[in-house]
Amino acid sequence: MARRKQTSPDVNLNLNVRGLKQSATLAINERSAQLIREGRQVFRFGLGQSPFPVPQPVVDELRANAHQKDYLPVRGLRGLRDAVAGYHRRMHGIERTGDDVLIGPGSKELMFVLQLVYYGDLVIPTPSWVSYAPQARIVGRQIHWVPTRPENDWRLMPDDLDRACRDDPGRPRIVILNYPSNPTGDTYTADELKALAKVAKKYKVILVSDEIYGELHHRGQHVSISRFYPEGTIISGGLSKWCGAGGWRLGTFTFPHTLHWLLEAMSTVASETFTSTSAPIQYAAIRAFEGGLEIENYLVQSRRILRHLGRHVWHELQRAGAQVSEPVGGFYLFPDFSPLRERLARHGVIDSATLCERMLEETGVATLPGADFGRPAAELTLRLAYVDFGGARTLAAAQQVPLDQPLDRAFLEQYCPNVIHAATAMAQWIKKMK
């Protein structure tokens, strides 16, 4: 019998998309869920999703606005844009108005649209969040990685940025600075930000200051680099991390007046793509950005829990022999097991992918390899998100402990047992690698 001629269309994918993998953070989340369905115990340290519930006043506002069904302005609801500008005025001392704000379905989407409309290279310090570079690849932009060093706690130093720009000083560039950092949990001092701003200004780069974790600085002391380079900085933010509302998909970009040409171009593209962000969520987000005592108390307790929990995991990894920076904000750590390279190599662990795979199989702790964050494959780094605990229950319990008292190990073992057990399991696994 003659073979039937294939009549379906040939596979003709955009070359920028061919070979592109699913986002690493989403992939590890789906794999963890599958392993759990198979009956495995998995400690979910892969996806960086806030464990805390959305603050009740914001939930109430969403409920009250569930009937909102109209398409909203492309740039976002005016009341929300005004609230975001007011937030930056209160928190960062930056004078902005609602005319300077663009609302989108997550800051991730806004970053993609920015790269689409701006013609220039993308400069990214490594390690960096997993989606910056793939977005640039999809759009067809040049990517310039700027390596950082563990002795600087993986922070971008002014000299590093200067070296990345000096050979072609007039080249158009977007520099992304994310702090507190995903994946390291570290942040910058005001003096470091001033020095970086000076270099950015020298080369007239557009600086995207990704401050999505700003409110989760463990001491509530976040400083925005826009204070020192206002004319060239776009502040990226949203509800996903500090407000526990990742699935709501609401992001914000706040521009200086000097970059309104970019805001307008992004708005035009938005009008032809996502149109506008969900109406009920935009109305509810006004309440989030307006703040108030209830939301401030929510943040104080969230930071407190993350501070004590992060320090516990940090101590466990240090004692096991990893080189790891003390977390300052967010809910991440980026341990480097290179000091144990010879010991691990005797057990077949020679790169970050193998390190994570073996750790998942032998301890149940799901993490991500440093290679997914722009680091060399052979480097023994990984990223973990210490968020596998019940946020609502832990918040309620922390309220009962006076603020001048620490959340001790007994508290953490009772309310964050998965994180404590996972940290112990990782440390014991490393120690067994003789």
Short mmCIF file of C-alpha atoms in Angstrom, two decimals:
data_model
loop_
_atom_site.label_atom_id
_atom_site.label_comp_id
_atom_site.label_asym_id
_atom_site.label_seq_id
_atom_site.Cartn_x
_atom_site.Cartn_y
_atom_site.Cartn_z
CA MET A 1 0.00 0.00 0.00
CA ALA A 2 1.35 3.41 -0.98
CA ARG A 3 2.18 5.73 1.89
CA ARG A 4 -0.30 8.53 2.31
CA LYS A 5 1.22 11.86 1.36
CA GLN A 6 1.56 14.20 4.32
CA THR A 7 -0.66 17.21 3.78
CA SER A 8 -0.31 19.02 7.11
CA PRO A 9 1.73 22.25 7.17
CA ASP A 10 5.47 22.00 7.71
CA VAL A 11 6.95 23.16 10.99
CA ASN A 12 8.15 26.71 10.38
CA LEU A 13 8.82 28.43 13.67
CA ASN A 14 10.33 31.86 14.14
CA LEU A 15 14.08 31.23 14.42
CA ASN A 16 14.19 33.30 17.61
CA VAL A 17 11.77 30.85 19.24
CA ARG A 18 13.20 27.56 17.99
CA GLY A 19 14.86 25.68 20.82
CA LEU A 20 13.50 28.02 23.48
CA LYS A 21 12.57 26.14 26.64
CA GLN A 22 9.68 26.81 28.99
CA SER A 23 10.53 29.29 31.74
CA ALA A 24 12.66 27.38 34.25
CA THR A 25 10.70 28.56 37.28
CA LEU A 26 7.38 27.48 35.81
CA ALA A 27 8.85 24.18 34.62
CA ILE A 28 10.16 23.23 38.09
CA ASN A 29 6.80 24.15 39.60
CA GLU A 30 4.97 21.84 37.21
CA ARG A 31 7.49 19.05 37.75
CA SER A 32 7.18 19.38 41.53
CA ALA A 33 3.40 19.16 41.28
CA GLN A 34 3.68 16.01 39.14
CA LEU A 35 6.05 14.35 41.62
CA ILE A 36 3.67 15.14 44.46
CA ARG A 37 0.78 13.58 42.50
CA GLU A 38 2.96 10.46 42.16
CA GLY A 39 3.23 10.24 45.92
CA ARG A 40 6.71 11.77 46.37
CA GLN A 41 7.48 14.23 49.13
CA VAL A 42 8.77 17.39 47.48
CA PHE A 43 9.92 20.57 49.16
CA ARG A 44 8.94 23.27 46.70
CA PHE A 45 11.91 25.64 46.62
CA GLY A 46 11.75 26.18 42.85
CA LEU A 47 9.05 28.73 41.98
CA GLY A 48 9.36 32.09 43.73
CA GLN A 49 5.73 32.62 44.64
CA SER A 50 4.83 34.58 47.75
CA PRO A 51 3.42 32.26 50.43
CA PHE A 52 1.38 35.05 51.99
CA PRO A 53 -2.30 35.73 51.20
CA VAL A 54 -3.42 38.90 49.49
CA PRO A 55 -4.14 41.47 52.24
CA GLN A 56 -7.80 41.37 53.23
CA PRO A 57 -8.57 45.02 52.35
CA VAL A 58 -7.37 44.36 48.81
CA VAL A 59 -9.42 41.16 48.55
CA ASP A 60 -12.47 43.07 49.80
CA GLU A 61 -11.92 45.70 47.13
CA LEU A 62 -11.71 43.03 44.43
CA ARG A 63 -14.95 41.51 45.65
CA ALA A 64 -16.64 44.92 45.62
CA ASN A 65 -15.50 45.49 42.03
CA ALA A 66 -16.21 42.07 40.56
CA HIS A 67 -18.95 43.68 38.46
CA GLN A 68 -16.49 45.94 36.62
CA LYS A 69 -16.54 44.68 33.06
CA ASP A 70 -15.57 47.52 30.75
CA TYR A 71 -12.36 47.81 28.82
CA LEU A 72 -10.20 50.27 30.70
CA PRO A 73 -7.75 52.77 29.17
CA VAL A 74 -4.70 51.13 27.61
CA ARG A 75 -2.35 52.90 30.02
CA GLY A 76 -4.46 51.79 32.98
CA LEU A 77 -7.21 53.09 35.21
CA ARG A 78 -6.50 56.72 36.05
CA GLY A 79 -7.17 56.20 39.75
CA LEU A 80 -4.68 53.33 39.83
CA ARG A 81 -2.01 55.27 37.96
CA ASP A 82 -2.42 58.13 40.43
CA ALA A 83 -2.16 55.67 43.33
CA VAL A 84 1.08 54.18 41.93
CA ALA A 85 2.56 57.66 41.49
CA GLY A 86 1.53 58.51 45.04
CA TYR A 87 3.14 55.32 46.31
CA HIS A 88 6.50 56.24 44.72
CA ARG A 89 6.20 59.75 46.14
CA ARG A 90 5.67 58.40 49.67
CA MET A 91 8.15 55.54 49.54
CA HIS A 92 10.96 56.90 47.38
CA GLY A 93 10.60 60.67 47.43
CA ILE A 94 10.15 60.72 43.65
CA GLU A 95 7.76 63.21 42.10
CA ARG A 96 5.64 61.40 39.55
CA THR A 97 2.03 61.70 38.39
CA GLY A 98 -0.44 59.26 36.91
CA ASP A 99 0.64 60.46 33.48
CA ASP A 100 4.01 58.78 34.10
CA VAL A 101 2.59 55.31 34.87
CA LEU A 102 1.77 52.37 32.59
CA ILE A 103 -0.23 49.39 33.89
CA GLY A 104 0.12 45.95 32.36
CA PRO A 105 -0.81 42.29 32.96
CA GLY A 106 2.32 41.67 35.02
CA SER A 107 5.69 43.42 34.93
CA LYS A 108 6.95 40.49 32.85
CA GLU A 109 4.69 41.52 29.96
CA LEU A 110 5.73 45.16 30.29
CA MET A 111 9.41 44.19 30.10
CA PHE A 112 8.74 42.23 26.94
CA VAL A 113 6.92 45.15 25.31
CA LEU A 114 9.75 47.50 26.30
CA GLN A 115 12.31 45.32 24.55
CA LEU A 116 10.03 45.12 21.53
CA VAL A 117 9.72 48.89 21.09
CA TYR A 118 13.24 49.96 22.11
CA TYR A 119 16.08 49.43 19.67
CA GLY A 120 19.16 48.57 21.68
CA ASP A 121 21.16 45.92 23.52
CA LEU A 122 20.09 44.35 26.78
CA VAL A 123 22.73 44.45 29.52
CA ILE A 124 22.13 41.95 32.32
CA PRO A 125 24.25 41.26 35.40
CA THR A 126 24.60 37.56 36.16
CA PRO A 127 23.08 35.85 38.00
CA SER A 128 19.76 37.29 36.89
CA TRP A 129 16.09 36.40 36.75
CA VAL A 130 15.42 33.65 34.23
CA SER A 131 13.17 35.55 31.78
CA TYR A 132 15.17 38.69 30.95
CA ALA A 133 17.45 37.01 28.40
CA PRO A 134 14.84 34.75 26.73
CA GLN A 135 12.62 37.78 26.14
CA ALA A 136 15.52 39.55 24.41
CA ARG A 137 16.14 36.47 22.31
CA ILE A 138 12.50 36.28 21.24
CA VAL A 139 12.59 39.92 20.13
CA GLY A 140 15.99 39.50 18.47
CA ARG A 141 18.01 41.82 20.69
CA GLN A 142 21.71 41.52 21.49
CA ILE A 143 22.35 40.31 25.04
CA HIS A 144 25.41 41.46 26.96
CA TRP A 145 26.02 39.49 30.15
CA VAL A 146 28.01 41.22 32.88
CA PRO A 147 29.41 38.65 35.31
CA THR A 148 29.36 39.46 39.02
CA ARG A 149 31.38 37.82 41.78
CA PRO A 150 30.50 36.01 45.00
CA GLU A 151 32.97 38.15 46.95
CA ASN A 152 30.72 41.13 46.10
CA ASP A 153 27.63 39.08 47.05
CA TRP A 154 26.81 38.87 43.31
CA ARG A 155 26.13 42.63 43.08
CA LEU A 156 26.93 44.61 39.93
CA MET A 157 29.83 46.95 40.66
CA PRO A 158 30.16 50.36 38.94
CA ASP A 159 33.45 49.35 37.30
CA ASP A 160 31.77 46.27 35.83
CA LEU A 161 29.07 48.40 34.24
CA ASP A 162 31.63 50.89 32.98
CA ARG A 163 33.63 48.12 31.29
CA ALA A 164 30.49 46.83 29.63
CA CYS A 165 29.81 50.25 28.05
CA ARG A 166 33.15 51.95 27.45
CA ASP A 167 34.19 50.25 24.18
CA ASP A 168 31.12 51.60 22.38
CA PRO A 169 29.91 54.48 24.57
CA GLY A 170 27.16 55.70 22.26
CA ARG A 171 25.51 52.31 21.75
CA PRO A 172 21.84 52.26 22.85
CA ARG A 173 21.38 50.00 25.86
CA ILE A 174 18.86 48.89 28.43
CA VAL A 175 20.45 47.88 31.73
CA ILE A 176 18.32 45.80 34.09
CA LEU A 177 18.99 46.10 37.79
CA ASN A 178 16.90 43.87 40.06
CA TYR A 179 17.06 44.41 43.83
CA PRO A 180 16.40 42.94 46.30
CA SER A 181 17.61 40.29 43.94
CA ASN A 182 16.05 37.25 42.44
CA PRO A 183 18.05 34.97 42.65
CA THR A 184 20.45 36.09 45.42
CA GLY A 185 18.28 37.76 48.07
CA ASP A 186 20.83 40.58 48.29
CA THR A 187 20.42 44.30 47.60
CA TYR A 188 22.43 47.51 47.13
CA THR A 189 23.41 50.23 49.56
CA ALA A 190 22.51 53.83 48.77
CA ASP A 191 26.18 54.59 48.05
CA GLU A 192 26.41 51.68 45.59
CA LEU A 193 23.27 52.87 43.83
CA LYS A 194 24.69 56.40 43.56
CA ALA A 195 27.87 55.04 41.98
CA LEU A 196 25.93 52.86 39.51
CA ALA A 197 23.68 55.80 38.65
CA LYS A 198 26.75 57.90 37.84
CA VAL A 199 27.94 55.31 35.30
CA ALA A 200 24.44 54.90 33.81
CA LYS A 201 24.18 58.66 33.38
CA LYS A 202 27.64 58.82 31.79
CA TYR A 203 26.59 56.44 29.00
CA LYS A 204 22.95 57.60 28.81
CA VAL A 205 21.68 54.06 29.24
CA ILE A 206 18.04 53.37 29.98
CA LEU A 207 17.95 51.77 33.39
CA VAL A 208 15.09 49.41 34.23
CA SER A 209 15.04 49.24 38.01
CA ASP A 210 13.17 46.04 38.75
CA GLU A 211 11.97 46.71 42.30
CA ILE A 212 9.27 44.05 42.45
CA TYR A 213 10.76 42.87 45.80
CA GLY A 214 11.36 46.38 47.16
CA GLU A 215 8.67 46.16 49.82
CA LEU A 216 10.16 42.86 50.97
CA HIS A 217 13.46 44.38 52.06
CA HIS A 218 13.74 42.57 55.39
CA ARG A 219 14.27 45.80 57.32
CA GLY A 220 11.88 47.92 55.25
CA GLN A 221 14.83 50.03 54.03
CA HIS A 222 14.60 49.75 50.25
CA VAL A 223 16.11 52.64 48.27
CA SER A 224 15.30 53.25 44.59
CA ILE A 225 18.11 54.13 42.19
CA SER A 226 15.65 56.51 40.50
CA ARG A 227 16.50 58.98 43.27
CA PHE A 228 19.99 59.29 41.76
CA TYR A 229 19.25 58.90 38.02
CA PRO A 230 15.66 60.09 37.66
CA GLU A 231 15.90 61.12 34.02
CA GLY A 232 16.92 57.66 32.76
CA THR A 233 15.25 55.21 35.14
CA ILE A 234 12.04 53.23 34.65
CA ILE A 235 10.79 51.69 37.90
CA SER A 236 9.25 48.27 37.44
CA GLY A 237 6.87 46.99 40.11
CA GLY A 238 3.61 45.20 40.69
CA LEU A 239 1.50 43.18 43.10
CA SER A 240 2.96 39.70 42.73
CA LYS A 241 5.61 39.57 45.45
CA TRP A 242 4.89 42.06 48.26
CA CYS A 243 1.10 41.71 47.95
CA GLY A 244 1.00 37.95 47.42
CA ALA A 245 -0.94 38.36 44.18
CA GLY A 246 1.18 36.69 41.50
CA GLY A 247 -1.82 35.13 39.77
CA TRP A 248 -3.61 38.46 39.55
CA ARG A 249 -1.09 39.55 36.90
CA LEU A 250 -0.76 43.28 37.48
CA GLY A 251 2.50 45.12 36.83
CA THR A 252 3.50 48.76 36.76
CA PHE A 253 6.13 50.80 34.91
CA THR A 254 6.79 54.33 36.16
CA PHE A 255 8.65 56.63 33.76
CA PRO A 256 10.36 60.00 34.04
CA HIS A 257 8.96 62.69 31.75
CA THR A 258 12.12 62.43 29.63
CA LEU A 259 11.15 58.86 28.63
CA HIS A 260 7.52 59.51 27.70
CA TRP A 261 8.39 58.67 24.11
CA LEU A 262 8.95 55.10 25.31
CA LEU A 263 5.76 55.11 27.38
CA GLU A 264 3.78 56.22 24.34
CA ALA A 265 5.35 53.58 22.08
CA MET A 266 4.66 50.86 24.64
CA SER A 267 1.07 52.07 24.98
CA THR A 268 0.61 51.78 21.22
CA VAL A 269 1.87 48.20 21.20
CA ALA A 270 -0.28 47.40 24.24
CA SER A 271 -3.34 48.64 22.37
CA GLU A 272 -2.65 46.06 19.64
CA THR A 273 -1.79 43.18 22.00
CA PHE A 274 -3.15 42.89 25.54
CA THR A 275 -5.49 45.93 25.21
CA SER A 276 -5.78 46.51 28.97
CA THR A 277 -5.39 44.76 32.30
CA SER A 278 -8.35 43.08 34.02
CA ALA A 279 -10.75 45.76 35.27
CA PRO A 280 -11.65 44.31 38.71
CA ILE A 281 -7.99 43.76 39.53
CA GLN A 282 -7.07 47.32 38.60
CA TYR A 283 -9.77 48.70 40.91
CA ALA A 284 -8.57 46.45 43.74
CA ALA A 285 -4.95 47.44 43.15
CA ILE A 286 -5.77 51.06 44.00
CA ARG A 287 -6.34 49.93 47.58
CA ALA A 288 -3.00 48.09 47.62
CA PHE A 289 -0.96 51.05 46.45
CA GLU A 290 -2.76 53.47 48.75
CA GLY A 291 -1.42 51.49 51.71
CA GLY A 292 -2.64 52.18 55.24
CA LEU A 293 -2.14 50.67 58.69
CA GLU A 294 -3.54 47.22 57.91
CA ILE A 295 -1.35 46.78 54.85
CA GLU A 296 1.69 48.19 56.66
CA ASN A 297 1.21 45.68 59.48
CA TYR A 298 0.93 42.90 56.89
CA LEU A 299 4.25 44.01 55.42
CA VAL A 300 5.98 44.33 58.79
CA GLN A 301 5.05 40.75 59.70
CA SER A 302 5.87 39.39 56.21
CA ARG A 303 9.34 40.93 56.33
CA ARG A 304 9.87 39.67 59.86
CA ILE A 305 9.01 36.08 58.95
CA LEU A 306 11.17 36.12 55.83
CA ARG A 307 14.09 37.67 57.72
CA HIS A 308 14.19 35.01 60.43
CA LEU A 309 13.44 32.13 58.07
CA GLY A 310 16.02 33.26 55.52
CA ARG A 311 18.72 33.57 58.16
CA HIS A 312 17.99 30.05 59.39
CA VAL A 313 18.38 28.52 55.91
CA TRP A 314 21.47 30.67 55.31
CA HIS A 315 23.11 29.38 58.49
CA GLU A 316 22.33 25.75 57.58
CA LEU A 317 23.92 26.12 54.13
CA GLN A 318 26.95 27.91 55.52
CA ARG A 319 27.53 25.19 58.08
CA ALA A 320 27.33 22.61 55.30
CA GLY A 321 30.21 24.36 53.50
CA ALA A 322 28.44 26.47 50.86
CA GLN A 323 29.47 30.02 50.06
CA VAL A 324 26.25 32.00 50.35
CA SER A 325 25.29 35.63 50.96
CA GLU A 326 23.08 36.52 53.88
CA PRO A 327 19.58 37.35 52.56
CA VAL A 328 18.58 41.00 52.85
CA GLY A 329 15.26 40.99 50.99
CA GLY A 330 12.79 38.82 49.12
CA PHE A 331 12.81 35.06 49.71
CA TYR A 332 15.78 33.69 47.79
CA LEU A 333 19.27 32.32 48.40
CA PHE A 334 21.96 31.55 45.82
CA PRO A 335 24.46 29.15 47.42
CA ASP A 336 27.69 28.30 45.67
CA PHE A 337 29.01 24.81 46.42
CA SER A 338 32.29 25.34 44.55
CA PRO A 339 34.32 25.07 47.80
CA LEU A 340 33.10 21.44 47.87
CA ARG A 341 33.79 20.76 44.19
CA GLU A 342 36.26 17.88 44.68
CA ARG A 343 34.03 16.15 47.20
CA LEU A 344 30.95 16.47 44.98
CA ALA A 345 32.84 15.41 41.85
CA ARG A 346 33.68 12.08 43.51
CA HIS A 347 29.93 11.46 43.54
CA GLY A 348 29.37 12.53 39.92
CA VAL A 349 28.19 16.08 40.65
CA ILE A 350 30.15 18.28 38.26
CA ASP A 351 27.70 21.00 37.22
CA SER A 352 24.70 22.92 38.51
CA ALA A 353 22.13 20.90 36.58
CA THR A 354 23.38 17.63 38.06
CA LEU A 355 23.56 19.20 41.51
CA CYS A 356 19.88 20.17 41.38
CA GLU A 357 18.75 16.90 39.84
CA ARG A 358 20.55 14.79 42.43
CA MET A 359 19.32 16.97 45.26
CA LEU A 360 15.73 16.62 44.06
CA GLU A 361 15.99 12.85 43.65
CA GLU A 362 17.82 12.18 46.92
CA THR A 363 16.36 14.80 49.29
CA GLY A 364 13.10 15.88 47.66
CA VAL A 365 14.21 19.53 47.59
CA ALA A 366 13.29 21.18 44.27
CA THR A 367 15.68 24.00 43.32
CA LEU A 368 16.99 25.54 40.11
CA PRO A 369 20.55 25.40 38.69
CA GLY A 370 22.63 28.55 38.51
CA ALA A 371 22.93 27.97 34.75
CA ASP A 372 19.27 28.99 34.40
CA PHE A 373 20.24 32.38 35.83
CA GLY A 374 23.05 33.11 33.41
CA ARG A 375 25.92 31.47 35.30
CA PRO A 376 28.42 29.03 33.72
CA ALA A 377 27.05 25.50 33.58
CA ALA A 378 30.04 24.05 35.47
CA GLU A 379 29.60 26.46 38.38
CA LEU A 380 28.05 24.69 41.37
CA THR A 381 25.42 27.30 42.14
CA LEU A 382 21.70 26.93 42.63
CA ARG A 383 18.77 29.11 43.52
CA LEU A 384 16.26 28.26 46.17
CA ALA A 385 13.09 30.05 47.21
CA TYR A 386 12.27 29.42 50.87
CA VAL A 387 8.51 29.80 50.43
CA ASP A 388 7.13 26.31 51.10
CA PHE A 389 5.01 27.21 54.13
CA GLY A 390 1.48 28.34 54.93
CA GLY A 391 1.66 32.11 54.79
CA ALA A 392 -1.75 32.90 56.28
CA ARG A 393 -1.24 30.65 59.32
CA THR A 394 2.30 31.94 59.88
CA LEU A 395 1.21 35.57 59.63
CA ALA A 396 -1.53 35.01 62.20
CA ALA A 397 0.92 33.32 64.58
CA ALA A 398 3.57 36.02 64.17
CA GLN A 399 1.01 38.62 65.23
CA GLN A 400 0.98 36.98 68.67
CA VAL A 401 4.74 37.38 69.17
CA PRO A 402 5.82 40.89 70.25
CA LEU A 403 7.87 42.70 67.62
CA ASP A 404 10.83 43.06 69.96
CA GLN A 405 11.10 39.27 70.23
CA PRO A 406 12.60 37.04 67.53
CA LEU A 407 10.71 34.31 65.75
CA ASP A 408 12.85 31.53 67.18
CA ARG A 409 13.57 28.06 65.85
CA ALA A 410 10.65 26.57 67.75
CA PHE A 411 8.31 29.05 66.01
CA LEU A 412 9.82 28.29 62.60
CA GLU A 413 9.63 24.52 63.13
CA GLN A 414 5.97 24.79 64.08
CA TYR A 415 4.81 27.13 61.33
CA CYS A 416 7.37 26.62 58.53
CA PRO A 417 8.24 22.92 58.94
CA ASN A 418 8.83 22.21 55.25
CA VAL A 419 11.44 24.95 54.99
CA ILE A 420 13.22 23.79 58.16
CA HIS A 421 13.17 20.14 57.07
CA ALA A 422 14.36 21.00 53.55
CA ALA A 423 17.27 23.10 54.84
CA THR A 424 18.32 20.25 57.15
CA ALA A 425 17.97 17.70 54.36
CA MET A 426 20.16 19.74 52.00
CA ALA A 427 22.83 20.24 54.65
CA GLN A 428 22.88 16.55 55.61
CA TRP A 429 23.05 15.47 51.96
CA ILE A 430 26.06 17.71 51.38
CA LYS A 431 27.80 16.47 54.52
CA LYS A 432 27.33 12.85 53.42
CA MET A 433 29.28 13.56 50.22
CA LYS A 434 32.63 12.48 51.69
#
